[in-house]
């Protein structure tokens, strides 16, 4: 049956056609087609190795695509066509004729021909143009076209300019360009030069983003491409330059990535679709003349309404005891669910004993984020338009109508408005007297560990769905390997979220804080807060004396502040805009802890320089008395990620 219309609801006739190369997705060709159709793609590029490994004949594949509502837009790749050896070139033409037969059965009219990397590749541009023209003439007799692409590592043609020079000299009706954003931008190509190319000579467009890396371009391409909006390339500028030529073909993704090759293709396809939705919006905002219709803009997010923790009969009392020591009051009980409301100032924490999430007994975990939206209804519409469907929810009588979507790691994100008639009305007062508090004024940020294969996906989710901008990715030398981390923030920093991930490890040397998360509360005076917390018996994390000695050497802190650092386990960090004082609790419920943060001046960071010291202290706190540092011979198991 045909796929459902994409979540943005826009009919295909009102937007560019969206395509994806089968190489972007893992699994069999059957898996890939099903995932692409379910995500709402209009067409596919058939990656030749996928067809070769398929039990379907080309005609059967064409029928299957038609049944799914997918067009076949490109057959690719045809490699090493040109040759200085006449016999080799003749053999390549024979090979091309056989591929033209395949294309006829597939019902696709365009084949991608890559610039040659072979030792016998043609260096002379006029000879190359002649050979391309010969191949194009044969394609034209079949009603087919050749889209010529400059591989960034091509032997003699490695830039789009060089590929256009050859195509222009060939002057063949069935020969045009394939413009690939990775091959152009990885070589520092200037898309403004596309203006010299007639639109009818741009036969195909392939899109990929990538992080900015300094490495061999072939390895960069084969392992590290990303979907648009996940990397460092200016994809809106690139796409705008292509559309300015008059190109009106598919916006097609071609992404080689080690993670995508192993991930659930259905999930990857949704991530891919979201990247095109984001890209179309980004271009529409900077270039209205492009004629793209953006979805509803993301409403302003003015702050945190709550953070919800999933707890059980073991972790719930432990976390509740810690919240009491942190100065929170158990102020409300949900009307119909086993959910507690804890408050201190504008900081609100929900303890939910009804959420079923994977994990060990006694574990506490962040299960939901409540974000203050200027228009919760429009936030939900925006999410749907960015392939994030609103989750079904049961609502009791007289309870607030709330919309939530699921982030890639399973965390639910609620769009809320706090007020007398908003979500707090779902909680009945407990009558508990308000605690004096510890000076916590609200939530500064929330930190979530991501599954390794969801790190880039999560960044795009928060960017496209919520309008939060991803900040630069940094790496930390953690006690158990490198950790990647990035923040996603609103423009005024009212909402800050940090996402972290590390590679999987093998062996029995297991960390003691798996997949950690933390809530960071703001305070105007962290020293005074620390004194209150210590007096209340809060489980503050102890740091080694060496840390304070190093701070003294690096920053020459005032004596009273340095004494507070030693006494309370405070951490201190500076950046170009200001400084930060912060502290951490011990781990609660297996993986959760609390931070308290005081920002000084315009400090905009997250204490990353101190993170390895904190991680080591948490490891020491959690270390079991009898941990074998050497696993038994032959043992091998995947351990959960430790990026605390």
Coordinates of N, CA, C and O in Angstrom, one line a residue, residues 131-222:
X131 N 35.2 10.7 -24.5 CA 34.7 9.4 -24.0 C 33.3 9.6 -23.3 O 32.5 8.7 -23.4
X132 N 33.2 10.6 -22.5 CA 31.9 10.8 -21.9 C 30.8 11.0 -22.9 O 29.7 10.5 -22.8
X133 N 31.1 11.8 -24.0 CA 30.1 12.0 -25.0 C 29.8 10.7 -25.7 O 28.6 10.5 -26.1
X134 N 30.7 9.8 -25.9 CA 30.5 8.5 -26.5 C 29.5 7.7 -25.7 O 28.5 7.1 -26.2
X135 N 29.8 7.7 -24.4 CA 28.9 6.9 -23.5 C 27.5 7.6 -23.5 O 26.5 6.9 -23.4
X136 N 27.4 8.9 -23.4 CA 26.1 9.6 -23.4 C 25.3 9.3 -24.6 O 24.1 9.2 -24.6
X137 N 26.0 9.2 -25.8 CA 25.3 9.0 -27.0 C 24.6 7.6 -27.0 O 23.5 7.4 -27.4
X138 N 25.3 6.6 -26.4 CA 24.7 5.3 -26.3 C 23.5 5.3 -25.3 O 22.5 4.7 -25.5
X139 N 23.7 6.1 -24.2 CA 22.6 6.2 -23.2 C 21.4 6.9 -23.9 O 20.2 6.5 -23.7
X140 N 21.6 7.9 -24.7 CA 20.5 8.7 -25.3 C 19.7 7.8 -26.3 O 18.5 7.9 -26.3
X141 N 20.4 6.8 -26.9 CA 19.6 5.9 -27.8 C 18.6 5.1 -27.0 O 17.7 4.6 -27.6
X142 N 18.9 4.9 -25.7 CA 18.0 4.1 -24.8 C 17.0 5.0 -24.1 O 16.2 4.6 -23.3
X143 N 17.1 6.3 -24.3 CA 16.2 7.3 -23.6 C 16.7 7.5 -22.2 O 16.0 7.8 -21.3
X144 N 18.1 7.3 -22.0 CA 18.7 7.4 -20.6 C 19.6 8.6 -20.6 O 20.0 9.2 -21.6
X145 N 20.0 9.0 -19.3 CA 20.9 10.1 -19.1 C 22.1 9.7 -18.2 O 21.9 8.8 -17.3
X146 N 23.2 10.4 -18.3 CA 24.4 10.1 -17.4 C 24.6 11.4 -16.6 O 24.7 12.5 -17.1
X147 N 24.6 11.2 -15.3 CA 24.9 12.3 -14.4 C 26.3 12.1 -13.9 O 26.6 11.1 -13.2
X148 N 27.2 13.0 -14.3 CA 28.7 12.8 -14.0 C 29.0 13.6 -12.7 O 28.7 14.7 -12.5
X149 N 29.7 12.8 -11.8 CA 30.0 13.4 -10.5 C 31.5 13.4 -10.2 O 32.2 12.3 -10.5
X150 N 32.0 14.5 -9.7 CA 33.4 14.5 -9.3 C 33.6 14.0 -7.9 O 33.1 14.6 -7.0
X151 N 34.2 12.8 -7.8 CA 34.6 12.3 -6.5 C 35.7 13.2 -5.9 O 36.6 13.5 -6.6
X152 N 35.6 13.5 -4.7 CA 36.6 14.4 -4.0 C 38.0 13.8 -4.1 O 39.0 14.5 -3.9
X153 N 38.1 12.5 -4.3 CA 39.4 11.8 -4.4 C 39.6 11.2 -5.8 O 40.5 10.3 -5.9
X154 N 38.9 11.8 -6.8 CA 39.1 11.3 -8.1 C 40.6 11.5 -8.6 O 41.3 12.4 -8.1
X155 N 41.0 10.6 -9.5 CA 42.4 10.7 -9.9 C 42.8 12.0 -10.6 O 43.8 12.7 -10.3
X156 N 42.0 12.4 -11.5 CA 42.2 13.6 -12.3 C 41.1 14.6 -12.2 O 41.3 15.8 -12.3
X157 N 39.8 14.2 -11.9 CA 38.7 15.0 -11.7 C 38.2 14.9 -10.3 O 37.6 13.9 -9.9
X158 N 38.5 15.9 -9.5 CA 38.2 15.8 -8.0 C 37.4 17.0 -7.6 O 37.1 17.1 -6.4
X159 N 37.1 17.9 -8.4 CA 36.3 19.1 -8.1 C 35.1 19.2 -9.0 O 35.2 18.8 -10.2
X160 N 34.1 19.9 -8.5 CA 32.9 20.0 -9.4 C 33.2 20.9 -10.6 O 32.7 20.7 -11.7
X161 N 34.1 21.9 -10.4 CA 34.5 22.7 -11.6 C 35.1 21.9 -12.7 O 34.8 22.1 -13.9
X162 N 36.0 20.9 -12.3 CA 36.6 20.0 -13.3 C 35.5 19.1 -14.0 O 35.6 18.9 -15.2
X163 N 34.6 18.6 -13.2 CA 33.5 17.8 -13.8 C 32.7 18.6 -14.8 O 32.3 18.2 -15.9
X164 N 32.4 19.9 -14.4 CA 31.6 20.7 -15.3 C 32.4 21.1 -16.6 O 31.8 21.1 -17.7
X165 N 33.7 21.2 -16.5 CA 34.5 21.5 -17.7 C 34.4 20.4 -18.6 O 34.2 20.6 -19.9
X166 N 34.5 19.1 -18.1 CA 34.4 18.0 -19.0 C 33.0 17.9 -19.6 O 32.9 17.6 -20.8
X167 N 32.0 18.1 -18.8 CA 30.6 18.0 -19.3 C 30.3 19.1 -20.4 O 29.7 18.8 -21.4
X168 N 30.8 20.3 -20.1 CA 30.6 21.4 -21.0 C 31.3 21.1 -22.4 O 30.7 21.4 -23.4
X169 N 32.5 20.6 -22.3 CA 33.2 20.3 -23.6 C 32.6 19.2 -24.3 O 32.6 19.2 -25.6
X170 N 32.0 18.2 -23.6 CA 31.4 17.1 -24.3 C 30.1 17.5 -25.1 O 29.8 17.0 -26.2
X171 N 29.4 18.5 -24.5 CA 28.2 19.1 -25.2 C 27.3 18.0 -25.7 O 26.9 18.0 -26.9
X172 N 26.9 17.0 -24.8 CA 26.0 15.9 -25.2 C 24.7 16.1 -24.4 O 24.7 16.4 -23.2
X173 N 23.6 16.0 -25.1 CA 22.3 16.2 -24.5 C 22.0 15.3 -23.4 O 21.4 15.7 -22.4
X174 N 22.5 14.0 -23.4 CA 22.3 13.1 -22.3 C 23.3 13.1 -21.3 O 23.4 12.1 -20.5
X175 N 24.2 14.1 -21.2 CA 25.2 14.2 -20.2 C 25.0 15.4 -19.4 O 24.9 16.5 -19.9
X176 N 25.0 15.3 -18.1 CA 24.9 16.4 -17.2 C 25.7 16.2 -15.9 O 26.5 15.2 -15.8
X177 N 25.4 17.0 -14.9 CA 26.2 16.9 -13.7 C 25.3 16.3 -12.6 O 24.1 16.4 -12.5
X178 N 26.0 15.6 -11.7 CA 25.5 15.3 -10.4 C 26.3 16.1 -9.4 O 27.5 16.0 -9.3
X179 N 25.6 17.0 -8.6 CA 26.2 17.8 -7.6 C 26.0 17.2 -6.3 O 24.9 17.0 -5.8
X180 N 27.1 16.8 -5.6 CA 27.1 16.2 -4.3 C 27.7 17.1 -3.3 O 28.8 17.6 -3.4
X181 N 26.9 17.5 -2.3 CA 27.4 18.5 -1.3 C 28.6 18.1 -0.6 O 29.5 18.9 -0.3
X182 N 28.8 16.8 -0.3 CA 30.0 16.4 0.4 C 31.2 16.6 -0.5 O 32.3 17.1 -0.1
X183 N 31.1 16.1 -1.8 CA 32.3 16.2 -2.7 C 32.6 17.6 -3.0 O 33.8 18.0 -3.1
X184 N 31.7 18.5 -3.0 CA 31.9 19.9 -3.3 C 32.5 20.6 -2.0 O 33.6 21.2 -2.1
X185 N 31.8 20.5 -0.9 CA 32.2 21.3 0.3 C 33.4 20.7 1.0 O 34.2 21.5 1.6
X186 N 33.7 19.4 0.9 CA 34.8 18.8 1.6 C 36.1 19.3 0.9 O 37.2 19.3 1.5
X187 N 36.0 19.7 -0.4 CA 37.2 20.2 -1.1 C 37.2 21.8 -1.1 O 38.0 22.4 -1.8
X188 N 36.4 22.4 -0.3 CA 36.3 23.8 -0.2 C 35.7 24.5 -1.5 O 36.0 25.6 -1.7
X189 N 34.9 23.7 -2.2 CA 34.3 24.3 -3.4 C 33.3 25.4 -3.1 O 32.7 25.5 -2.0
X190 N 33.2 26.3 -4.1 CA 32.3 27.5 -3.9 C 31.0 27.3 -4.7 O 31.0 27.3 -5.9
X191 N 29.9 27.0 -4.0 CA 28.6 26.8 -4.7 C 28.1 28.0 -5.5 O 27.3 27.8 -6.4
X192 N 28.6 29.2 -5.2 CA 28.2 30.3 -6.0 C 28.5 30.1 -7.5 O 27.9 30.7 -8.3
X193 N 29.5 29.3 -7.8 CA 29.9 29.1 -9.1 C 28.9 28.3 -9.9 O 29.0 28.2 -11.2
X194 N 27.9 27.6 -9.2 CA 26.9 26.9 -9.9 C 26.1 27.8 -10.9 O 25.4 27.3 -11.8
X195 N 26.2 29.1 -10.6 CA 25.4 30.1 -11.4 C 25.8 30.0 -12.9 O 25.0 30.4 -13.8
X196 N 27.0 29.5 -13.2 CA 27.5 29.4 -14.5 C 26.9 28.1 -15.2 O 27.1 28.0 -16.4
X197 N 26.2 27.3 -14.5 CA 25.7 26.0 -15.1 C 24.3 26.1 -15.4 O 23.4 26.5 -14.5
X198 N 23.9 25.9 -16.7 CA 22.4 25.9 -17.0 C 21.7 24.9 -16.2 O 22.2 23.8 -16.0
X199 N 20.5 25.3 -15.7 CA 19.7 24.4 -14.9 C 19.5 23.0 -15.5 O 19.5 22.0 -14.8
X200 N 19.3 23.0 -16.8 CA 19.0 21.7 -17.4 C 20.2 20.7 -17.5 O 20.1 19.6 -17.8
X201 N 21.4 21.3 -17.2 CA 22.6 20.4 -17.1 C 22.9 19.9 -15.7 O 23.8 19.1 -15.5
X202 N 22.1 20.3 -14.7 CA 22.2 19.7 -13.4 C 21.2 18.5 -13.4 O 20.0 18.7 -13.2
X203 N 21.7 17.3 -13.6 CA 20.8 16.2 -13.7 C 20.3 15.6 -12.3 O 19.3 15.0 -12.2
X204 N 21.2 15.8 -11.3 CA 20.8 15.2 -10.0 C 21.6 15.9 -8.9 O 22.6 16.5 -9.1
X205 N 21.0 15.8 -7.7 CA 21.5 16.5 -6.5 C 21.6 15.4 -5.4 O 20.6 14.8 -5.1
X206 N 22.7 15.3 -4.7 CA 22.9 14.5 -3.6 C 23.4 15.3 -2.4 O 24.3 16.2 -2.5
X207 N 22.8 15.1 -1.2 CA 23.0 15.9 -0.1 C 23.6 15.1 1.1 O 23.1 14.0 1.4
X208 N 24.6 15.6 1.7 CA 25.1 15.0 2.9 C 25.8 16.2 3.7 O 26.4 17.1 3.1
X209 N 25.7 16.1 5.0 CA 26.5 17.0 5.9 C 27.7 16.2 6.4 O 27.9 15.0 6.1
X210 N 28.5 16.8 7.2 CA 29.7 16.2 7.8 C 30.3 17.1 8.9 O 30.2 18.3 8.8
X211 N 30.9 16.5 9.9 CA 31.6 17.3 10.9 C 32.9 17.8 10.2 O 33.4 17.2 9.2
X212 N 33.4 18.9 10.7 CA 34.6 19.4 10.1 C 35.8 18.7 10.7 O 36.2 18.8 11.9
X213 N 36.4 17.8 9.9 CA 37.5 17.0 10.3 C 38.7 17.2 9.4 O 38.6 17.5 8.3
X214 N 39.9 17.0 10.0 CA 41.1 17.0 9.2 C 41.6 15.6 9.1 O 42.2 15.0 10.0
X215 N 41.3 15.0 7.9 CA 41.7 13.6 7.7 C 41.6 13.3 6.2 O 41.1 14.2 5.4
X216 N 42.0 12.2 5.8 CA 41.9 11.8 4.4 C 40.5 11.9 3.9 O 39.6 11.4 4.6
X217 N 40.2 12.5 2.8 CA 38.9 12.8 2.4 C 38.1 11.6 2.1 O 36.9 11.5 2.3
X218 N 38.7 10.5 1.6 CA 38.0 9.3 1.3 C 37.5 8.6 2.6 O 36.3 8.2 2.7
X219 N 38.3 8.6 3.7 CA 37.9 8.1 5.0 C 36.8 9.0 5.6 O 35.9 8.5 6.2
X220 N 37.0 10.3 5.4 CA 36.0 11.2 5.9 C 34.6 10.9 5.3 O 33.6 10.9 5.9
X221 N 34.7 10.7 4.0 CA 33.4 10.4 3.2 C 32.8 9.1 3.6 O 31.6 9.0 3.8
X222 N 33.6 8.1 3.7 CA 33.1 6.7 3.8 C 32.5 6.4 5.2 O 31.7 5.5 5.4

